Amino acid sequence: MAILPSQMQTLHSLIPGSRSAAVEDALVQTFNTIVLQEIILLTGGLSAACVYKIVVNDQSYILKLADPAEVIHDHSCMEAAASAGIAPPVYYLNKATGITITGYIQQFPLQTAFKSPDILLIELTKTIRGIHELPLFSKENSLLDTVEGLITEFKTSQMLTGAAFDNCFAYYEVIKTHYPWYDSDRVSSHNDLNPNNMIFDGEKIWIIDWDAAFGNDRYVDLAIIANFFAAADQEEHLMLETYFGDNLNEYHKARFFIMRQICRIVYAMLMFRLANSSKEDGGSHDPDMQEATMAAVRKQLMNGQLNLAEYRGQLLFGKAMLNEALNNMQSARFDNCIKQLINIIN
């Protein structure tokens, strides 16, 4: 399909002017042309990067414009995952400009693509194993520093206060004291395996958006997947059995359960940050925490009634995640899991 000069101007108007020269250079190096049959700005994700679907020579690709200062290690993680067939193929990457061109995967909804939720969980867990078996990523961050920073930022914002938050952070202090944050057992970790970053093409699951990837605690990826897809105890057990096999023990279960609460707190803090910045009228946030449950949020997300790229979705999801963490930390299982961690340390 031929593109007229006037159409090219319209297409290129989607690219920030400061990035257009670098994008044209990327297109020439990859395709030997700057002619695009189509360019669509993709929305709905939570990344700060600009992501586009482009069509060149009747083939679809993903063009991503990220902040160059933030992607040097992220590109290395993505390259390793692409080489292993976990991430889509990489056709162009430039660490100096933050520009990547990768394969476009036509996706099917994860929740409806598999015959049963159990099969989906097994496939997701196998995908996690594949990520964790990659050579250890060179980028490393402190998980404890990340959690502490997010909680401090939230408290400083004063956007929401009350008993639910006070109780949640009190339980977190127990976790902070007893969790083995500096365990030397590290794996290559994606660290943000939310449903937006998983694409099913009808045959396999692909993982995208490696911005948060670094060498980390293996339970992070497992916990994040569980928080989105494993609502019942038997589903949680299925995941752990698939991942650890015959080596599964009570300590694994305790680490996993505690990490689920850590990740719920992290996602709550991230969602509150987004909500605080996207609220338009500058007014106060609804402080009610009673109606926010993960069961209700999951239903609204699946029905398209809730959008995590919008204020209401961000606030409600943050509340639901925090409530879920608090409910679990108030349980007898939480106390038993903390005891498991203490016994191992001692």
XYZ file of C-alpha atoms in Angstrom:
346
model
C 0.000 0.000 0.000
C 1.538 3.284 -1.108
C 1.809 6.123 1.425
C 1.423 9.665 0.111
C 3.643 12.455 1.555
C 0.611 14.027 3.250
C -0.175 10.703 4.924
C 3.431 10.299 6.061
C 3.228 13.647 7.833
C 0.123 12.483 9.698
C 1.750 9.207 10.702
C 4.957 10.861 11.901
C 2.995 13.376 13.955
C 2.574 10.574 16.515
C 6.332 10.478 17.138
C 7.712 13.172 19.496
C 9.721 15.653 17.470
C 12.821 15.143 19.597
C 12.818 11.416 18.730
C 11.839 11.529 15.037
C 15.374 11.584 13.596
C 16.446 8.624 15.750
C 13.260 6.725 14.820
C 13.868 7.301 11.100
C 17.436 6.048 11.522
C 16.125 2.932 13.286
C 13.638 2.285 10.486
C 16.272 2.676 7.791
C 18.715 0.365 9.559
C 16.025 -2.265 10.153
C 13.887 -2.056 7.014
C 15.849 0.192 4.635
C 12.822 2.516 4.493
C 10.960 5.082 6.591
C 7.663 4.323 4.871
C 5.104 3.016 7.337
C 1.860 1.507 6.170
C 0.432 2.038 9.640
C 1.437 3.428 13.012
C -0.791 3.177 16.075
C 0.015 4.473 19.545
C -0.788 1.635 21.943
C -2.491 2.635 25.179
C -3.619 0.820 28.285
C -0.217 -0.101 29.678
C 1.363 1.528 32.713
C 4.834 2.114 31.281
C 6.075 5.683 30.780
C 7.557 4.699 27.404
C 5.793 5.432 24.101
C 4.831 2.147 22.442
C 3.531 1.847 18.873
C 2.354 -0.867 16.556
C 3.890 -0.241 13.130
C 3.360 -2.011 9.810
C 6.231 -2.133 7.326
C 6.137 -4.172 4.117
C 2.899 -5.822 5.268
C 4.482 -7.060 8.531
C 3.616 -5.809 12.033
C 6.191 -4.810 14.649
C 6.382 -3.020 17.998
C 8.299 0.255 18.140
C 9.150 1.390 21.685
C 10.639 4.724 22.688
C 11.979 4.547 26.239
C 14.122 6.896 28.291
C 17.734 6.071 27.301
C 18.902 6.624 30.884
C 16.720 3.782 32.124
C 17.141 1.022 29.555
C 20.801 -0.005 29.321
C 20.337 -3.053 31.535
C 16.709 -3.554 30.531
C 17.744 -4.085 26.914
C 20.240 -6.745 27.992
C 17.496 -8.559 29.915
C 15.144 -8.353 26.934
C 17.857 -9.614 24.563
C 18.543 -12.637 26.768
C 14.818 -13.426 27.003
C 14.356 -13.012 23.244
C 17.297 -15.316 22.525
C 15.632 -17.951 24.714
C 12.294 -17.556 22.927
C 10.603 -16.067 26.001
C 10.324 -12.494 24.700
C 9.388 -11.575 21.099
C 12.295 -11.372 18.627
C 14.401 -8.201 18.681
C 15.033 -6.599 15.286
C 16.601 -3.353 16.424
C 17.796 -1.897 19.687
C 19.843 1.148 20.473
C 20.829 1.617 24.082
C 21.923 5.206 23.434
C 18.522 6.319 22.093
C 16.270 3.918 24.020
C 14.605 2.750 20.792
C 13.674 -0.875 20.150
C 11.833 -2.640 17.347
C 10.528 -6.072 18.252
C 8.133 -8.628 16.880
C 4.408 -7.981 17.133
C 2.394 -10.863 18.588
C -1.281 -11.137 17.681
C -2.787 -12.054 21.024
C -5.666 -14.045 22.416
C -7.107 -13.338 25.900
C -5.212 -15.415 28.451
C -8.230 -16.133 30.601
C -10.227 -17.704 27.765
C -7.429 -19.262 25.696
C -6.883 -22.329 27.873
C -9.288 -25.165 28.608
C -9.151 -24.571 32.355
C -7.620 -22.139 34.897
C -5.393 -24.999 36.086
C -3.829 -25.444 32.649
C -3.244 -21.696 32.433
C -1.521 -21.693 35.833
C 0.716 -24.590 34.833
C 1.755 -22.842 31.606
C 2.390 -19.557 33.402
C 4.515 -21.337 36.008
C 6.530 -23.093 33.302
C 7.120 -19.686 31.726
C 8.441 -18.408 35.057
C 10.803 -21.366 35.243
C 12.073 -20.465 31.794
C 12.811 -16.888 32.902
C 14.539 -18.061 36.068
C 16.740 -20.460 34.119
C 18.233 -17.627 32.056
C 21.808 -16.603 32.902
C 21.616 -14.245 35.867
C 20.864 -10.686 34.734
C 23.710 -8.257 35.443
C 21.339 -5.595 36.740
C 20.628 -5.824 40.462
C 18.381 -3.778 42.742
C 17.561 -4.060 46.420
C 14.055 -5.450 46.858
C 13.937 -4.146 50.442
C 14.972 -0.640 49.342
C 12.282 -0.701 46.655
C 9.526 -1.649 49.117
C 10.731 0.824 51.723
C 10.915 3.625 49.189
C 7.377 3.043 47.936
C 5.905 2.918 51.436
C 7.760 6.064 52.489
C 6.580 7.881 49.374
C 2.975 6.863 50.040
C 3.089 7.929 53.692
C 4.608 11.262 52.737
C 1.874 11.895 50.153
C -0.859 11.609 52.829
C -3.289 10.748 50.020
C -4.985 8.092 52.174
C -4.748 7.335 55.878
C -6.613 5.248 58.412
C -6.677 2.013 60.350
C -6.292 -0.255 57.314
C -3.024 1.433 56.361
C -1.702 1.600 59.928
C -2.409 -2.102 60.458
C -0.963 -3.107 57.101
C 2.295 -1.265 57.701
C 2.548 -2.681 61.225
C 2.390 -6.215 59.807
C 4.900 -5.218 57.139
C 7.350 -4.311 59.915
C 7.128 -7.936 61.068
C 7.930 -9.098 57.537
C 10.748 -6.574 57.266
C 12.346 -7.983 60.425
C 12.164 -11.670 59.505
C 12.170 -12.034 55.706
C 15.567 -13.152 54.241
C 15.956 -10.116 51.984
C 19.628 -10.759 51.284
C 19.425 -14.457 50.492
C 22.170 -15.227 47.970
C 19.776 -17.402 45.938
C 19.082 -15.025 43.043
C 17.516 -15.650 39.633
C 16.838 -13.620 36.510
C 13.482 -12.069 37.339
C 10.956 -10.108 35.268
C 9.428 -8.501 38.390
C 6.224 -7.260 36.723
C 4.333 -10.273 35.412
C 0.937 -8.590 35.350
C -1.525 -9.675 32.640
C -0.624 -6.698 30.405
C 2.898 -8.075 30.051
C 1.880 -11.571 28.948
C 0.775 -12.275 25.390
C -0.650 -15.589 24.195
C -0.437 -16.141 20.429
C -2.596 -19.270 20.349
C 0.341 -21.609 20.950
C 2.668 -20.113 23.551
C 2.952 -17.321 26.105
C 5.328 -14.445 25.352
C 6.598 -12.007 27.976
C 7.034 -8.322 27.125
C 8.102 -5.089 28.875
C 11.368 -5.951 30.612
C 11.850 -2.480 32.110
C 11.684 -3.764 35.702
C 13.815 -6.898 35.145
C 16.872 -7.608 37.293
C 18.463 -10.369 39.351
C 16.056 -10.930 42.229
C 14.364 -13.250 44.726
C 12.730 -16.137 42.797
C 9.526 -15.789 44.815
C 8.738 -12.347 43.339
C 7.655 -13.609 39.899
C 5.806 -16.530 41.464
C 3.948 -14.265 43.892
C 2.940 -11.725 41.251
C 1.494 -14.407 38.972
C -0.338 -15.950 41.926
C -1.792 -12.588 42.961
C -3.348 -12.192 39.531
C -4.314 -15.773 38.709
C -4.397 -17.975 41.833
C -7.360 -17.128 44.054
C -7.731 -20.473 45.838
C -5.342 -22.517 47.988
C -5.392 -25.441 45.549
C -4.340 -23.147 42.699
C -1.462 -21.839 44.789
C -0.373 -25.403 45.544
C -0.560 -26.317 41.861
C 1.803 -23.468 41.020
C 4.332 -24.431 43.680
C 4.160 -28.115 42.757
C 4.752 -27.252 39.105
C 7.690 -25.009 39.964
C 9.466 -27.007 42.699
C 8.330 -30.537 41.857
C 9.254 -33.165 44.438
C 11.501 -30.647 46.232
C 8.523 -28.589 47.434
C 8.604 -28.138 51.221
C 7.037 -26.043 53.984
C 9.774 -23.418 53.796
C 9.057 -22.831 50.091
C 5.385 -22.412 50.931
C 6.156 -19.945 53.723
C 8.473 -17.814 51.569
C 5.898 -17.804 48.800
C 3.008 -16.788 51.078
C 4.959 -13.932 52.661
C 6.167 -12.725 49.260
C 2.576 -12.623 48.027
C 1.835 -10.058 50.737
C 4.985 -8.060 49.941
C 4.025 -7.925 46.261
C 0.444 -6.939 47.101
C 1.775 -4.025 49.136
C 4.147 -3.041 46.313
C 1.364 -3.092 43.700
C -0.914 -1.151 46.045
C 1.734 1.545 46.496
C 2.383 1.733 42.743
C -1.323 2.040 41.994
C -1.776 4.734 44.626
C 1.148 6.630 43.080
C -0.511 6.481 39.673
C -3.897 7.458 41.092
C -2.408 10.396 42.957
C -0.832 11.733 39.777
C -3.813 11.097 37.492
C -6.553 12.629 39.656
C -7.604 15.681 37.665
C -9.524 17.910 40.064
C -6.877 17.986 42.765
C -9.472 17.050 45.394
C -9.295 14.408 48.075
C -9.402 10.677 47.398
C -12.326 8.541 48.533
C -11.066 7.050 51.830
C -13.562 4.158 51.958
C -11.752 0.816 52.015
C -14.680 -1.503 52.749
C -15.918 -2.193 49.219
C -12.544 -2.801 47.599
C -12.043 -6.563 47.193
C -9.927 -8.419 44.668
C -12.893 -10.603 43.695
C -14.910 -7.527 42.725
C -11.956 -5.884 40.973
C -11.146 -9.033 38.952
C -14.763 -9.251 37.807
C -14.828 -5.602 36.723
C -11.498 -5.942 34.909
C -12.691 -9.017 33.001
C -15.972 -7.284 32.083
C -14.185 -4.172 30.869
C -15.804 -2.060 33.601
C -12.450 -1.109 35.097
C -9.330 0.240 33.407
C -5.988 0.313 35.227
C -4.842 3.148 32.962
C -7.516 5.398 34.506
C -7.836 7.002 37.936
C -10.787 5.002 39.254
C -9.205 1.685 38.292
C -5.872 2.625 39.829
C -7.392 3.734 43.133
C -9.725 0.751 43.438
C -7.029 -1.761 42.476
C -4.637 -0.246 45.014
C -7.253 -0.472 47.765
C -8.120 -4.073 46.864
C -4.475 -5.155 46.869
C -3.870 -3.547 50.255
C -7.022 -5.101 51.727
C -6.007 -8.510 50.388
C -2.555 -8.192 51.961
C -4.037 -7.079 55.276
C -6.570 -9.934 55.365
C -3.816 -12.464 54.768
C -1.447 -10.912 57.301
C -4.178 -11.098 59.957
C -4.474 -14.871 59.463
C -3.008 -17.713 61.498
C -1.167 -18.811 58.371
C 0.817 -15.578 58.398
C 2.020 -16.257 61.947
C 2.976 -19.835 61.029
C 4.886 -18.689 57.944
C 6.828 -16.104 59.931
C 7.733 -18.860 62.406
C 8.995 -20.979 59.475
C 11.292 -18.144 58.394
C 12.558 -17.596 61.938
C 13.266 -21.324 62.392
C 15.345 -21.459 59.216
C 17.344 -18.363 60.182
C 17.990 -19.745 63.654
